[in-house]
Amino acid sequence: MGENIIRIRNVKKIYQMGSESIPAVNGISLNIRQGEVCCLFGKSGSGKSTLLNLVAGLEKPTEGQIIFHKKHIERMNEDQLADFRQKYVGFVFQSYNLLPTLTALENVTLPLIFKSVPVKERNERAMEMLKAVGLEERATHKPQEMSGGQQQRVSIARAFVNRPPVVFADEPTGNLDTRTTYEMMDLITGLAKQNNQTLVIVTHDLELSEYADRIVMLQDGRIEKIEDRRKGKEETETAAREKGTAGKAEGEDGHD
Amino acid sequence: MNTKDLISMAVRNLLKRKLRTVLTVLGVVIGTASIVVMISIGIGMNESFAKQLEGWGSLQVIDVSPSGGMSYDEESGRMKQEKKQDPLDAKAVETFKQIEHVEAASPVKTSYFMIGAGKYVADANIMGIDPAAMEALGYKVEEGRALTAEDSKAIVVGGGVEFYDPKLSWEMRYSSEPPQVEILDKKVDVSYDWSYGTRYADKKLKTTKMEVVGTLSAEGNDSYWVIMPIKELEKLQKARDDWEKSKYGGNSSSNRNQTKEFDEVRVKVDKMDNVQAVQQQIKDMGFRASSLTDQLEAMKETTKMLRIVLGAIGAISMVVAAISITNTMVMAIYERTREIGIMKVIGASLRDIKLLFLTEAAFIGLAGGLAGIVVSFGVSQIVNLVAMQQGSNMTSSIPVWLYAGAVAFATGIGILSGYLPAQRAMRLSALTAIKTE
């Protein structure tokens, strides 16, 4: 796995509700590595979405540092944040967040439009992306003419079209049925792995963590546990193999 | 985001909310049209004044006369002796010609001679000018032609110059219609003997034969004048002085005619708008200067209040239109909060968001401005039609700059009205915006 692309240093986010201070994120330090699929897992109110918003520069931390490559996200002004999002970040949301008046293709080209990519090139790239998510037939359809799964595919195409180093997904399958959920996760992790892009997924669904290289479990604004599935997977796989052979041997032994 | 995408996105957004866009544009149309029509009526009034004055003479000509007399001092409220300045001579004429915007300047000397055509005569005010400058000085030649540099024994006679039979008594002269005398292209007799044609005339005196090369219009300030090259006038004046001296002896009746000073200098300016400035320059040299634009200015001054009121009526409707643009844009931002948030999250810069809303507002202004001038044109035609039927001089005239200015102004108003909403859209927090359901 690559070097650390995002370094989170003792980050706190405290909301003031009248006289009461509610710490949504309460001192989290975490490194996210280039090319990994990192899952922020926790129950509702655990601070996982807030953490994602902080890392994506949508909110400012009350305390702490968030460093993307060598840039301090928490110190950026609105202009710099906009530039940062345009160049380095893609988003997938639970509620798709497509522009309802634009067609699927136009929705996918939008990030390229803001980046002033010439018409021909951006249409080609957007079409390519739509093909990758299996929606080239639906290019001219508007969001309301598509199913939830299809809309989420468009939104995934939009997040990846600009080939950002990091893609953030906030409960990307929250509105989808189980079968579509797996399709979507296969698609999104597949795309990320293809180009060695980092994927940060926020979810409360433990099944999705199947797809993650690492699972960061959050509770009450703190990290409860980090599970390195990659290492773990390798370990369990080796263990299983060993166990399997051992068991077999045992079994053989037993039978014999 | 490039300009083309910006414009197409803005236009799309406007078309998405057709009815509201159309209604807002309608407000701008009314605002633009009322300003344009009101201003056009002001311009129309001034133009009809100018036309009225042009009947009297050219509006581009300044009459310069020597100073040195008494004049009214505005500060003290008393008459005061003007200090004597440079003489109004050939040198002064040359100086005038050097002033910027001056196209021509001609010295003027006036005299009073008799003109004889057959058995009829006319008492004529003679104006001697530089014949080369006659064309430029804007004399309204009706028939024939103006004097040119080559002319010497040639005159142009004003349409108001009346001939009469000198043999008739006064009573008969005034009771009968003035005779129609064909003089164009004919030679007439010019004489400085006031008794010419009567039995008291000096029989030994020879008249000067001059050809009438043109006639002036019977209306306007110059209609009672006979125009002649100034050299000829000076010759005649000298001959007259000699004749008077020999006849009556002693002092000549008009000493002044022998000085190098002219009675007047006429200065032609390239454009009417420059007349007042040139006139002021000449005044600053110490001469007296007047022109028909003085009257025009005075007329404009009297209608100024009316024009201000008209303009204000137009301005008020434009202010209302501007507020309605702002309202429309603010509404749009409320409706599109989520959309703005999404755009921000997926890579729109603050500038993109701001420009998008400004462009939409500008297009409302532009569309309103364009439709507004079309409406103005129609209204202007109707105003003129009604004015013509009523014989009123309250006409409407829309110059090209007003059309162009109105469109630019309406667009500017659009941008201005959109500025606040655009600023607001730009400042929306992306996070709260996408959370809005």
PDB file of C-alpha atoms in Angstrom, chain A residues 101-106 127 130 135-143 145-146:
ATOM      1  CA  THR A 101     -32.513  19.430 -15.247  1.00  0.00           C
ATOM      2  CA  LEU A 102     -29.404  17.989 -16.822  1.00  0.00           C
ATOM      3  CA  THR A 103     -29.111  14.681 -18.669  1.00  0.00           C
ATOM      4  CA  ALA A 104     -26.920  11.872 -17.372  1.00  0.00           C
ATOM      5  CA  LEU A 105     -24.127  12.867 -19.750  1.00  0.00           C
ATOM      6  CA  GLU A 106     -24.359  16.544 -18.791  1.00  0.00           C
ATOM      7  CA  MET A 127     -19.178   9.029 -22.319  1.00  0.00           C
ATOM      8  CA  LEU A 130     -20.868   6.298 -18.502  1.00  0.00           C
ATOM      9  CA  LEU A 135     -25.106   3.513 -18.656  1.00  0.00           C
ATOM     10  CA  GLU A 136     -24.072   4.590 -22.164  1.00  0.00           C
ATOM     11  CA  GLU A 137     -27.617   3.837 -23.324  1.00  0.00           C
ATOM     12  CA  ARG A 138     -28.978   6.298 -20.798  1.00  0.00           C
ATOM     13  CA  ALA A 139     -26.728   9.217 -21.644  1.00  0.00           C
ATOM     14  CA  THR A 140     -29.566  11.493 -22.686  1.00  0.00           C
ATOM     15  CA  HIS A 141     -31.909  10.580 -19.861  1.00  0.00           C
ATOM     16  CA  LYS A 142     -32.719  12.940 -17.045  1.00  0.00           C
ATOM     17  CA  PRO A 143     -32.328  11.747 -13.421  1.00  0.00           C
ATOM     18  CA  GLU A 145     -36.236   8.936 -15.770  1.00  0.00           C
ATOM     19  CA  MET A 146     -33.792   6.594 -14.082  1.00  0.00           C
TER      20      MET A 146
END
